Amino acid sequence: DIESVDAEIARQYQLNEKVTNEEYKIWKKTVPLLYDTVQSHALQFLSLTCQWLPEVELDADKQSLRAQFVFGTNTSGYQQDYLQVGSIQLPETLDSQNAIPVPTTNDPTFNVVKKWKHNGEVNKAKVSPNGKLIATLSNSGSVYVFDRFSSGEGHRTELKYHTKEGYALNWINDSELLSGTDDGKISSWDVNRDVPVNAFASHSATVNDISANKVHQFLFASASDDQTYQVHDLRTPATPFITRNLGAAVNAVCFHPELGTMFATGSADMVVGLWDLRKPSAPFRQLRGHTGAVTNVEFSPTDSSYVMSNAADKRINIWNLEHLGSDFDEENYFSRNEKGAYYDPCLEFIHAGHTYKVNDMAYHPSLSHVSISVGDDNLLEVWK
């Protein structure tokens, strides 16, 4: 009956909460051993997005660094939403002797230094390569462009094309960007024009992610709920020149920052796929280790042999591709891993600091292996 079903649901929820709390306690105990630095900050409103700004400053005492990042608010329409710039203090050396424990109270090393009013929730924010502009994608489908150094309280430009909200956003260069939403459409923009340069309508479901190729800037890849990744040429927008069905929703895609033919995908089947554009029929390697749908992937900009991914399992995995040549029984991974004793040799580290779903993550562009992440637990974490 309904009452017994409700009771079972409540019991499972309480059990999951207990397991999550125990896992978090264990993680906190390991922080001094596993991290060079960790900071965890409770936000007033959860953020769906985060990304570092490029500059790093040395504080006057020369004992610490000051880094900045962008994040947003998600107030569910109850209050004014904002795009915000946060500033955080980090150890100057970022070595193990300066490990920072997870704080239990408000930490003065973190503060908001600037914010702009935002029309609706900030689903995604991306900083232009030169650090001067910030683009956002809202829950209305509008793309907003903010001038980081302006004195105004709002956006510089609103780019209207999409009819539904979305999360796929990526810069091509300092003045051009790509957006994709739940309407299944992709648009390319020049931020100095208020109409799309081109529109792409080759997906049949939500576009979850977009990645511009940093080597061949006329190429970009897209990931969709229609279970395909596609590779497009900006010069011929009518039809993608590669379409591959992975048999599960494709949630994330990211081109390698230096190798123009290599990219990674993250999909609902818990797999991070590594692909070569020249042989696109199948991944040349599948990275195994997540226990939930993979929702983000990103290559390190400072050490391109590393790729980071997060999933619905509340974990952020760090993969070292230098171990791709190591023996690994990829085909029989799940059967051999039933007792949790068989690991992908590329899996180098697991960040377990979030107690609910991780919404976004990013590598710092110049501080090697320093990462930021935000989750449904209202936490913003900076860690190495």
mmCIF file of C-alpha atoms in Angstrom:
data_model
loop_
_atom_site.group_PDB
_atom_site.id
_atom_site.type_symbol
_atom_site.label_atom_id
_atom_site.label_comp_id
_atom_site.label_asym_id
_atom_site.label_seq_id
_atom_site.Cartn_x
_atom_site.Cartn_y
_atom_site.Cartn_z
ATOM 1 C CA ASP A 1 0.000 0.000 0.000
ATOM 2 C CA ILE A 2 0.943 3.675 -0.244
ATOM 3 C CA GLU A 3 1.877 4.001 3.434
ATOM 4 C CA SER A 4 4.350 1.113 3.297
ATOM 5 C CA VAL A 5 5.906 2.504 0.112
ATOM 6 C CA ASP A 6 6.296 5.930 1.746
ATOM 7 C CA ALA A 7 7.826 4.309 4.826
ATOM 8 C CA GLU A 8 10.345 2.419 2.690
ATOM 9 C CA ILE A 9 11.271 5.597 0.811
ATOM 10 C CA ALA A 10 11.808 7.407 4.120
ATOM 11 C CA ARG A 11 13.916 4.529 5.437
ATOM 12 C CA GLN A 12 16.102 4.515 2.331
ATOM 13 C CA TYR A 13 16.526 8.290 2.544
ATOM 14 C CA GLN A 14 17.625 8.082 6.184
ATOM 15 C CA LEU A 15 20.026 5.259 5.349
ATOM 16 C CA ASN A 16 21.544 7.231 2.463
ATOM 17 C CA GLU A 17 21.939 10.294 4.693
ATOM 18 C CA LYS A 18 23.682 8.186 7.335
ATOM 19 C CA VAL A 19 26.075 6.691 4.775
ATOM 20 C CA THR A 20 26.803 10.146 3.314
ATOM 21 C CA ASN A 21 27.554 11.597 6.752
ATOM 22 C CA GLU A 22 29.864 8.709 7.635
ATOM 23 C CA GLU A 23 31.725 9.031 4.325
ATOM 24 C CA TYR A 24 32.151 12.765 4.895
ATOM 25 C CA LYS A 25 33.561 12.197 8.397
ATOM 26 C CA ILE A 26 36.097 9.742 6.987
ATOM 27 C CA TRP A 27 37.041 12.202 4.243
ATOM 28 C CA LYS A 28 37.641 15.024 6.748
ATOM 29 C CA LYS A 29 40.066 12.823 8.675
ATOM 30 C CA THR A 30 42.102 12.169 5.512
ATOM 31 C CA VAL A 31 42.397 15.836 4.460
ATOM 32 C CA PRO A 32 45.814 16.515 6.105
ATOM 33 C CA LEU A 33 47.236 13.391 4.456
ATOM 34 C CA LEU A 34 45.840 13.718 0.939
ATOM 35 C CA TYR A 35 45.692 17.443 0.167
ATOM 36 C CA ASP A 36 48.113 20.328 -0.116
ATOM 37 C CA THR A 37 45.236 22.702 0.596
ATOM 38 C CA VAL A 38 41.468 22.486 1.102
ATOM 39 C CA GLN A 39 38.975 25.228 1.782
ATOM 40 C CA SER A 40 35.251 24.650 2.103
ATOM 41 C CA HIS A 41 32.849 27.592 2.265
ATOM 42 C CA ALA A 42 29.094 27.513 2.852
ATOM 43 C CA LEU A 43 27.213 29.748 0.401
ATOM 44 C CA GLN A 44 23.955 31.520 1.207
ATOM 45 C CA PHE A 45 22.485 30.174 -2.045
ATOM 46 C CA LEU A 46 23.790 27.196 -3.966
ATOM 47 C CA SER A 47 25.687 27.878 -7.167
ATOM 48 C CA LEU A 48 25.273 25.896 -10.366
ATOM 49 C CA THR A 49 28.537 27.148 -11.841
ATOM 50 C CA CYS A 50 32.096 28.215 -11.027
ATOM 51 C CA GLN A 51 35.182 29.246 -12.975
ATOM 52 C CA TRP A 52 38.501 30.831 -12.091
ATOM 53 C CA LEU A 53 39.595 34.251 -13.274
ATOM 54 C CA PRO A 54 43.125 34.275 -14.734
ATOM 55 C CA GLU A 55 44.954 36.655 -12.369
ATOM 56 C CA VAL A 56 46.782 35.580 -9.214
ATOM 57 C CA GLU A 57 48.123 38.179 -6.769
ATOM 58 C CA LEU A 58 50.709 37.857 -4.018
ATOM 59 C CA ASP A 59 49.451 39.417 -0.779
ATOM 60 C CA ALA A 60 51.466 42.173 0.878
ATOM 61 C CA ASP A 61 52.787 39.790 3.527
ATOM 62 C CA LYS A 62 54.175 37.582 0.721
ATOM 63 C CA GLN A 63 52.903 34.579 2.646
ATOM 64 C CA SER A 64 49.729 34.014 0.668
ATOM 65 C CA LEU A 65 48.165 34.251 -2.769
ATOM 66 C CA ARG A 66 44.904 35.907 -3.696
ATOM 67 C CA ALA A 67 42.887 34.285 -6.496
ATOM 68 C CA GLN A 68 39.461 35.205 -7.869
ATOM 69 C CA PHE A 69 36.638 33.222 -9.432
ATOM 70 C CA VAL A 70 33.087 33.679 -10.706
ATOM 71 C CA PHE A 71 30.012 31.920 -9.383
ATOM 72 C CA GLY A 72 26.280 32.542 -9.362
ATOM 73 C CA THR A 73 23.171 32.283 -7.247
ATOM 74 C CA ASN A 74 20.150 30.029 -7.560
ATOM 75 C CA THR A 75 17.350 31.517 -5.448
ATOM 76 C CA SER A 76 14.509 29.668 -7.251
ATOM 77 C CA GLY A 77 12.926 33.026 -8.017
ATOM 78 C CA TYR A 78 12.441 34.066 -4.390
ATOM 79 C CA GLN A 79 15.132 36.756 -4.424
ATOM 80 C CA GLN A 80 17.250 38.745 -6.854
ATOM 81 C CA ASP A 81 19.893 36.529 -8.482
ATOM 82 C CA TYR A 82 23.487 37.656 -8.955
ATOM 83 C CA LEU A 83 26.608 36.842 -10.914
ATOM 84 C CA GLN A 84 29.424 37.216 -8.391
ATOM 85 C CA VAL A 85 33.205 37.458 -8.205
ATOM 86 C CA GLY A 86 34.729 35.788 -5.171
ATOM 87 C CA SER A 87 38.229 36.241 -3.800
ATOM 88 C CA ILE A 88 40.081 33.597 -1.838
ATOM 89 C CA GLN A 89 43.375 33.467 0.028
ATOM 90 C CA LEU A 90 45.665 30.517 -0.687
ATOM 91 C CA PRO A 91 49.032 29.433 0.742
ATOM 92 C CA GLU A 92 51.909 30.982 -1.195
ATOM 93 C CA THR A 93 53.727 27.663 -1.474
ATOM 94 C CA LEU A 94 50.708 25.365 -1.790
ATOM 95 C CA ASP A 95 52.700 22.574 -0.178
ATOM 96 C CA SER A 96 51.692 19.895 2.322
ATOM 97 C CA GLN A 97 53.030 21.848 5.319
ATOM 98 C CA ASN A 98 50.407 24.515 4.642
ATOM 99 C CA ALA A 99 47.371 22.231 4.430
ATOM 100 C CA ILE A 100 44.239 24.088 5.489
ATOM 101 C CA PRO A 101 41.663 22.036 7.430
ATOM 102 C CA VAL A 102 38.005 22.183 6.468
ATOM 103 C CA PRO A 103 36.655 25.212 8.364
ATOM 104 C CA THR A 104 33.593 24.892 10.569
ATOM 105 C CA THR A 105 32.897 28.648 10.764
ATOM 106 C CA ASN A 106 32.961 31.551 8.328
ATOM 107 C CA ASP A 107 36.495 31.958 7.016
ATOM 108 C CA PRO A 108 37.835 35.506 6.464
ATOM 109 C CA THR A 109 39.980 34.222 3.596
ATOM 110 C CA PHE A 110 36.875 34.168 1.344
ATOM 111 C CA ASN A 111 34.777 37.167 0.357
ATOM 112 C CA VAL A 112 32.647 38.507 -2.503
ATOM 113 C CA VAL A 113 34.382 41.459 -4.174
ATOM 114 C CA LYS A 114 31.902 42.232 -6.967
ATOM 115 C CA LYS A 115 28.437 41.249 -8.119
ATOM 116 C CA TRP A 116 26.019 42.068 -10.912
ATOM 117 C CA LYS A 117 22.250 41.688 -10.926
ATOM 118 C CA HIS A 118 21.259 38.726 -13.085
ATOM 119 C CA ASN A 119 17.900 38.098 -14.751
ATOM 120 C CA GLY A 120 17.048 34.674 -13.357
ATOM 121 C CA GLU A 121 19.285 31.898 -12.137
ATOM 122 C CA VAL A 122 22.891 31.688 -13.333
ATOM 123 C CA ASN A 123 22.940 28.239 -14.936
ATOM 124 C CA LYS A 124 26.451 28.577 -16.365
ATOM 125 C CA ALA A 125 29.184 31.222 -16.368
ATOM 126 C CA LYS A 126 32.266 31.248 -18.594
ATOM 127 C CA VAL A 127 35.152 33.731 -18.603
ATOM 128 C CA SER A 128 36.583 34.865 -21.950
ATOM 129 C CA PRO A 129 40.181 33.760 -22.666
ATOM 130 C CA ASN A 130 41.541 37.262 -21.980
ATOM 131 C CA GLY A 131 39.570 37.509 -18.730
ATOM 132 C CA LYS A 132 37.743 40.717 -19.689
ATOM 133 C CA LEU A 133 34.233 39.384 -20.351
ATOM 134 C CA ILE A 134 31.988 36.917 -18.545
ATOM 135 C CA ALA A 135 29.167 35.166 -20.397
ATOM 136 C CA THR A 136 26.270 33.528 -18.576
ATOM 137 C CA LEU A 137 23.377 31.300 -19.585
ATOM 138 C CA SER A 138 20.143 31.832 -17.678
ATOM 139 C CA ASN A 139 17.093 29.742 -16.871
ATOM 140 C CA SER A 140 15.206 31.697 -19.553
ATOM 141 C CA GLY A 141 17.645 30.682 -22.301
ATOM 142 C CA SER A 142 19.087 34.176 -22.690
ATOM 143 C CA VAL A 143 22.854 34.610 -22.865
ATOM 144 C CA TYR A 144 24.171 37.620 -20.945
ATOM 145 C CA VAL A 145 27.585 39.199 -21.425
ATOM 146 C CA PHE A 146 29.145 41.175 -18.571
ATOM 147 C CA ASP A 147 32.091 43.551 -18.773
ATOM 148 C CA ARG A 148 34.213 42.493 -15.847
ATOM 149 C CA PHE A 149 35.782 45.927 -15.369
ATOM 150 C CA SER A 150 32.668 48.068 -15.833
ATOM 151 C CA SER A 151 31.134 49.999 -12.966
ATOM 152 C CA GLY A 152 27.587 49.032 -13.935
ATOM 153 C CA GLU A 153 25.331 46.746 -11.908
ATOM 154 C CA GLY A 154 23.989 44.718 -14.828
ATOM 155 C CA HIS A 155 24.907 42.999 -18.071
ATOM 156 C CA ARG A 156 26.432 44.685 -21.094
ATOM 157 C CA THR A 157 24.578 42.645 -23.711
ATOM 158 C CA GLU A 158 21.641 40.230 -23.835
ATOM 159 C CA LEU A 159 21.760 37.631 -26.614
ATOM 160 C CA LYS A 160 18.299 36.202 -27.300
ATOM 161 C CA TYR A 161 17.679 33.172 -29.478
ATOM 162 C CA HIS A 162 16.960 30.108 -27.354
ATOM 163 C CA THR A 163 13.427 29.305 -26.200
ATOM 164 C CA LYS A 164 14.343 27.153 -23.185
ATOM 165 C CA GLU A 165 16.897 27.206 -20.394
ATOM 166 C CA GLY A 166 20.305 25.620 -20.829
ATOM 167 C CA TYR A 167 23.763 24.900 -19.475
ATOM 168 C CA ALA A 168 25.991 24.583 -22.572
ATOM 169 C CA LEU A 169 28.267 27.602 -22.971
ATOM 170 C CA ASN A 170 31.823 28.028 -24.242
ATOM 171 C CA TRP A 171 34.027 30.782 -25.658
ATOM 172 C CA ILE A 172 35.592 30.337 -29.101
ATOM 173 C CA ASN A 173 37.866 33.360 -28.653
ATOM 174 C CA ASP A 174 37.731 36.721 -26.871
ATOM 175 C CA SER A 175 34.686 37.950 -28.809
ATOM 176 C CA GLU A 176 32.876 34.825 -30.044
ATOM 177 C CA LEU A 177 31.045 32.150 -28.096
ATOM 178 C CA LEU A 178 28.702 29.167 -28.395
ATOM 179 C CA SER A 179 25.504 28.364 -26.498
ATOM 180 C CA GLY A 180 23.161 25.370 -26.368
ATOM 181 C CA THR A 181 19.970 24.738 -24.406
ATOM 182 C CA ASP A 182 17.047 22.419 -23.730
ATOM 183 C CA ASP A 183 15.469 23.484 -27.036
ATOM 184 C CA GLY A 184 18.057 21.296 -28.798
ATOM 185 C CA LYS A 185 19.552 24.274 -30.631
ATOM 186 C CA ILE A 186 23.113 25.608 -30.728
ATOM 187 C CA SER A 187 23.981 29.165 -31.659
ATOM 188 C CA SER A 188 27.290 30.872 -32.334
ATOM 189 C CA TRP A 189 27.595 34.519 -31.347
ATOM 190 C CA ASP A 190 29.697 37.585 -31.896
ATOM 191 C CA VAL A 191 29.243 39.485 -28.625
ATOM 192 C CA ASN A 192 29.087 42.758 -30.559
ATOM 193 C CA ARG A 193 25.941 41.597 -32.401
ATOM 194 C CA ASP A 194 22.556 40.758 -30.906
ATOM 195 C CA VAL A 195 21.649 38.011 -33.399
ATOM 196 C CA PRO A 196 23.375 34.636 -33.859
ATOM 197 C CA VAL A 197 26.122 34.350 -36.441
ATOM 198 C CA ASN A 198 24.966 30.782 -37.110
ATOM 199 C CA ALA A 199 22.386 28.363 -35.725
ATOM 200 C CA PHE A 200 22.742 24.581 -35.537
ATOM 201 C CA ALA A 201 19.689 22.316 -35.247
ATOM 202 C CA SER A 202 21.137 18.820 -35.619
ATOM 203 C CA HIS A 203 20.361 17.533 -32.103
ATOM 204 C CA SER A 204 16.926 16.107 -31.294
ATOM 205 C CA ALA A 205 17.062 16.713 -27.526
ATOM 206 C CA THR A 206 18.691 18.913 -24.871
ATOM 207 C CA VAL A 207 22.211 20.137 -25.637
ATOM 208 C CA ASN A 208 24.113 19.540 -22.394
ATOM 209 C CA ASP A 209 27.599 20.809 -23.196
ATOM 210 C CA ILE A 210 29.739 22.475 -25.862
ATOM 211 C CA SER A 211 33.511 22.619 -26.316
ATOM 212 C CA ALA A 212 35.418 24.776 -28.788
ATOM 213 C CA ASN A 213 38.591 23.318 -30.265
ATOM 214 C CA LYS A 214 41.524 25.439 -29.060
ATOM 215 C CA VAL A 215 43.812 24.307 -31.901
ATOM 216 C CA HIS A 216 41.347 24.327 -34.811
ATOM 217 C CA GLN A 217 39.043 27.204 -33.878
ATOM 218 C CA PHE A 218 36.546 26.444 -36.636
ATOM 219 C CA LEU A 219 35.660 23.141 -34.898
ATOM 220 C CA PHE A 220 33.496 22.522 -31.853
ATOM 221 C CA ALA A 221 31.862 19.491 -30.240
ATOM 222 C CA SER A 222 28.461 19.159 -28.585
ATOM 223 C CA ALA A 223 26.918 16.636 -26.174
ATOM 224 C CA SER A 224 23.215 15.865 -25.980
ATOM 225 C CA ASP A 225 20.442 13.903 -24.299
ATOM 226 C CA ASP A 226 19.760 12.384 -27.735
ATOM 227 C CA GLN A 227 22.688 10.068 -26.826
ATOM 228 C CA THR A 228 25.043 11.552 -29.398
ATOM 229 C CA TYR A 229 28.116 13.670 -29.482
ATOM 230 C CA GLN A 230 28.578 15.740 -32.609
ATOM 231 C CA VAL A 231 31.543 17.587 -34.085
ATOM 232 C CA HIS A 232 30.693 20.695 -36.093
ATOM 233 C CA ASP A 233 32.509 23.004 -38.476
ATOM 234 C CA LEU A 234 31.588 26.673 -38.043
ATOM 235 C CA ARG A 235 32.185 27.201 -41.751
ATOM 236 C CA THR A 236 29.511 24.638 -42.749
ATOM 237 C CA PRO A 237 26.744 24.852 -40.126
ATOM 238 C CA ALA A 238 24.097 22.838 -41.962
ATOM 239 C CA THR A 239 25.277 19.369 -40.934
ATOM 240 C CA PRO A 240 27.780 18.076 -38.342
ATOM 241 C CA PHE A 241 30.622 16.175 -39.954
ATOM 242 C CA ILE A 242 30.748 13.620 -37.110
ATOM 243 C CA THR A 243 27.773 12.176 -35.207
ATOM 244 C CA ARG A 244 28.164 9.196 -32.877
ATOM 245 C CA ASN A 245 25.474 7.542 -30.751
ATOM 246 C CA LEU A 246 26.859 6.314 -27.413
ATOM 247 C CA GLY A 247 23.718 4.497 -26.263
ATOM 248 C CA ALA A 248 23.337 6.798 -23.243
ATOM 249 C CA ALA A 249 22.806 10.517 -22.727
ATOM 250 C CA VAL A 250 26.024 12.443 -23.345
ATOM 251 C CA ASN A 251 26.331 15.080 -20.631
ATOM 252 C CA ALA A 252 29.794 16.531 -21.177
ATOM 253 C CA VAL A 253 32.430 17.067 -23.839
ATOM 254 C CA CYS A 254 35.840 18.750 -23.758
ATOM 255 C CA PHE A 255 38.612 19.141 -26.330
ATOM 256 C CA HIS A 256 42.220 18.644 -25.271
ATOM 257 C CA PRO A 257 43.912 22.078 -24.916
ATOM 258 C CA GLU A 258 46.965 21.116 -27.014
ATOM 259 C CA LEU A 259 46.044 18.085 -29.130
ATOM 260 C CA GLY A 260 43.436 19.276 -31.606
ATOM 261 C CA THR A 261 42.334 15.745 -32.501
ATOM 262 C CA MET A 262 41.660 14.523 -28.951
ATOM 263 C CA PHE A 263 38.572 15.071 -26.821
ATOM 264 C CA ALA A 264 36.755 13.532 -23.862
ATOM 265 C CA THR A 265 33.078 12.805 -23.239
ATOM 266 C CA GLY A 266 31.119 12.096 -20.069
ATOM 267 C CA SER A 267 27.908 10.106 -20.275
ATOM 268 C CA ALA A 268 25.026 8.666 -18.275
ATOM 269 C CA ASP A 269 26.569 5.175 -18.415
ATOM 270 C CA MET A 270 29.200 6.352 -15.854
ATOM 271 C CA VAL A 271 31.992 6.417 -18.462
ATOM 272 C CA VAL A 272 34.555 9.064 -19.393
ATOM 273 C CA GLY A 273 35.396 8.361 -23.033
ATOM 274 C CA LEU A 274 38.639 9.408 -24.732
ATOM 275 C CA TRP A 275 38.322 9.971 -28.481
ATOM 276 C CA ASP A 276 40.451 10.674 -31.541
ATOM 277 C CA LEU A 277 38.825 12.784 -34.270
ATOM 278 C CA ARG A 278 40.637 10.736 -36.891
ATOM 279 C CA LYS A 279 39.012 7.497 -35.627
ATOM 280 C CA PRO A 280 35.653 8.657 -34.260
ATOM 281 C CA SER A 281 33.737 5.370 -34.457
ATOM 282 C CA ALA A 282 34.745 4.298 -30.927
ATOM 283 C CA PRO A 283 36.710 5.722 -27.990
ATOM 284 C CA PHE A 284 40.332 4.643 -27.838
ATOM 285 C CA ARG A 285 39.903 4.311 -24.061
ATOM 286 C CA GLN A 286 37.081 4.390 -21.531
ATOM 287 C CA LEU A 287 37.945 5.625 -18.039
ATOM 288 C CA ARG A 288 36.089 3.654 -15.364
ATOM 289 C CA GLY A 289 35.585 4.622 -11.742
ATOM 290 C CA HIS A 290 32.409 6.666 -11.330
ATOM 291 C CA THR A 291 29.263 5.064 -9.898
ATOM 292 C CA GLY A 292 26.842 7.640 -11.306
ATOM 293 C CA ALA A 293 26.183 9.523 -14.524
ATOM 294 C CA VAL A 294 29.203 11.641 -15.515
ATOM 295 C CA THR A 295 28.151 15.288 -15.812
ATOM 296 C CA ASN A 296 31.380 17.282 -16.402
ATOM 297 C CA VAL A 297 34.819 16.676 -17.911
ATOM 298 C CA GLU A 298 37.782 19.059 -18.168
ATOM 299 C CA PHE A 299 41.431 18.737 -19.182
ATOM 300 C CA SER A 300 44.019 20.462 -17.016
ATOM 301 C CA PRO A 301 45.343 23.660 -18.664
ATOM 302 C CA THR A 302 48.674 23.390 -16.817
ATOM 303 C CA ASP A 303 49.311 19.644 -17.161
ATOM 304 C CA SER A 304 47.419 18.285 -20.146
ATOM 305 C CA SER A 305 48.012 14.652 -19.190
ATOM 306 C CA TYR A 306 45.336 15.121 -16.513
ATOM 307 C CA VAL A 307 41.570 15.161 -16.948
ATOM 308 C CA MET A 308 38.990 15.819 -14.232
ATOM 309 C CA SER A 309 35.405 14.566 -14.137
ATOM 310 C CA ASN A 310 32.459 14.719 -11.777
ATOM 311 C CA ALA A 311 29.346 12.606 -11.609
ATOM 312 C CA ALA A 312 26.048 12.021 -9.846
ATOM 313 C CA ASP A 313 27.992 9.935 -7.301
ATOM 314 C CA LYS A 314 29.086 13.205 -5.563
ATOM 315 C CA ARG A 315 32.694 12.514 -6.515
ATOM 316 C CA ILE A 316 35.273 14.381 -8.589
ATOM 317 C CA ASN A 317 37.807 12.027 -10.159
ATOM 318 C CA ILE A 318 41.286 13.020 -11.302
ATOM 319 C CA TRP A 319 42.672 10.850 -14.108
ATOM 320 C CA ASN A 320 46.346 10.666 -15.113
ATOM 321 C CA LEU A 321 46.571 9.761 -18.792
ATOM 322 C CA GLU A 322 50.254 8.902 -18.485
ATOM 323 C CA HIS A 323 48.995 5.518 -17.241
ATOM 324 C CA LEU A 324 47.007 4.749 -20.388
ATOM 325 C CA GLY A 325 49.583 2.118 -21.310
ATOM 326 C CA SER A 326 49.145 0.198 -18.047
ATOM 327 C CA ASP A 327 47.318 -3.132 -18.075
ATOM 328 C CA PHE A 328 43.575 -2.700 -17.588
ATOM 329 C CA ASP A 329 40.759 -5.169 -18.260
ATOM 330 C CA GLU A 330 38.318 -2.558 -19.530
ATOM 331 C CA GLU A 331 35.854 -5.059 -20.973
ATOM 332 C CA ASN A 332 35.394 -6.940 -17.686
ATOM 333 C CA TYR A 333 35.776 -3.975 -15.330
ATOM 334 C CA PHE A 334 32.328 -4.191 -13.740
ATOM 335 C CA SER A 335 32.459 -7.931 -13.060
ATOM 336 C CA ARG A 336 35.963 -7.658 -11.602
ATOM 337 C CA ASN A 337 35.040 -4.602 -9.510
ATOM 338 C CA GLU A 338 32.050 -6.132 -7.700
ATOM 339 C CA LYS A 339 33.903 -6.025 -4.377
ATOM 340 C CA GLY A 340 35.533 -2.660 -5.076
ATOM 341 C CA ALA A 341 39.025 -4.103 -5.370
ATOM 342 C CA TYR A 342 39.751 -3.485 -9.069
ATOM 343 C CA TYR A 343 40.704 0.023 -10.174
ATOM 344 C CA ASP A 344 41.413 1.816 -13.408
ATOM 345 C CA PRO A 345 45.171 2.570 -13.328
ATOM 346 C CA CYS A 346 44.470 6.074 -14.682
ATOM 347 C CA LEU A 347 42.368 6.970 -11.622
ATOM 348 C CA GLU A 348 44.839 8.931 -9.502
ATOM 349 C CA PHE A 349 42.666 10.813 -7.014
ATOM 350 C CA ILE A 350 39.048 11.123 -5.818
ATOM 351 C CA HIS A 351 37.796 14.340 -4.227
ATOM 352 C CA ALA A 352 35.002 13.444 -1.799
ATOM 353 C CA GLY A 353 34.362 16.786 -0.109
ATOM 354 C CA HIS A 354 30.778 17.249 -1.326
ATOM 355 C CA THR A 355 27.819 15.575 0.366
ATOM 356 C CA TYR A 356 25.354 16.159 -2.480
ATOM 357 C CA LYS A 357 25.570 16.356 -6.262
ATOM 358 C CA VAL A 358 28.494 18.357 -7.681
ATOM 359 C CA ASN A 359 27.187 21.031 -10.058
ATOM 360 C CA ASP A 360 30.402 22.347 -11.574
ATOM 361 C CA MET A 361 34.183 22.245 -11.259
ATOM 362 C CA ALA A 362 37.185 23.941 -12.854
ATOM 363 C CA TYR A 363 40.970 23.785 -12.938
ATOM 364 C CA HIS A 364 42.849 27.013 -12.240
ATOM 365 C CA PRO A 365 44.431 28.289 -15.494
ATOM 366 C CA SER A 366 47.897 28.883 -13.968
ATOM 367 C CA LEU A 367 48.069 27.351 -10.466
ATOM 368 C CA SER A 368 48.873 23.731 -11.210
ATOM 369 C CA HIS A 369 46.235 21.231 -10.032
ATOM 370 C CA VAL A 370 44.330 23.818 -7.967
ATOM 371 C CA SER A 371 40.611 23.233 -8.482
ATOM 372 C CA ILE A 372 37.295 24.768 -7.493
ATOM 373 C CA SER A 373 33.919 23.029 -7.213
ATOM 374 C CA VAL A 374 30.333 23.824 -6.185
ATOM 375 C CA GLY A 375 27.498 21.485 -5.279
ATOM 376 C CA ASP A 376 23.907 21.063 -4.180
ATOM 377 C CA ASP A 377 25.201 21.010 -0.589
ATOM 378 C CA ASN A 378 25.659 24.822 -0.908
ATOM 379 C CA LEU A 379 29.421 24.350 -0.582
ATOM 380 C CA LEU A 380 32.120 26.056 -2.606
ATOM 381 C CA GLU A 381 35.395 24.176 -2.282
ATOM 382 C CA VAL A 382 38.942 25.037 -3.361
ATOM 383 C CA TRP A 383 41.436 22.217 -3.215
ATOM 384 C CA LYS A 384 44.695 20.746 -4.450
#
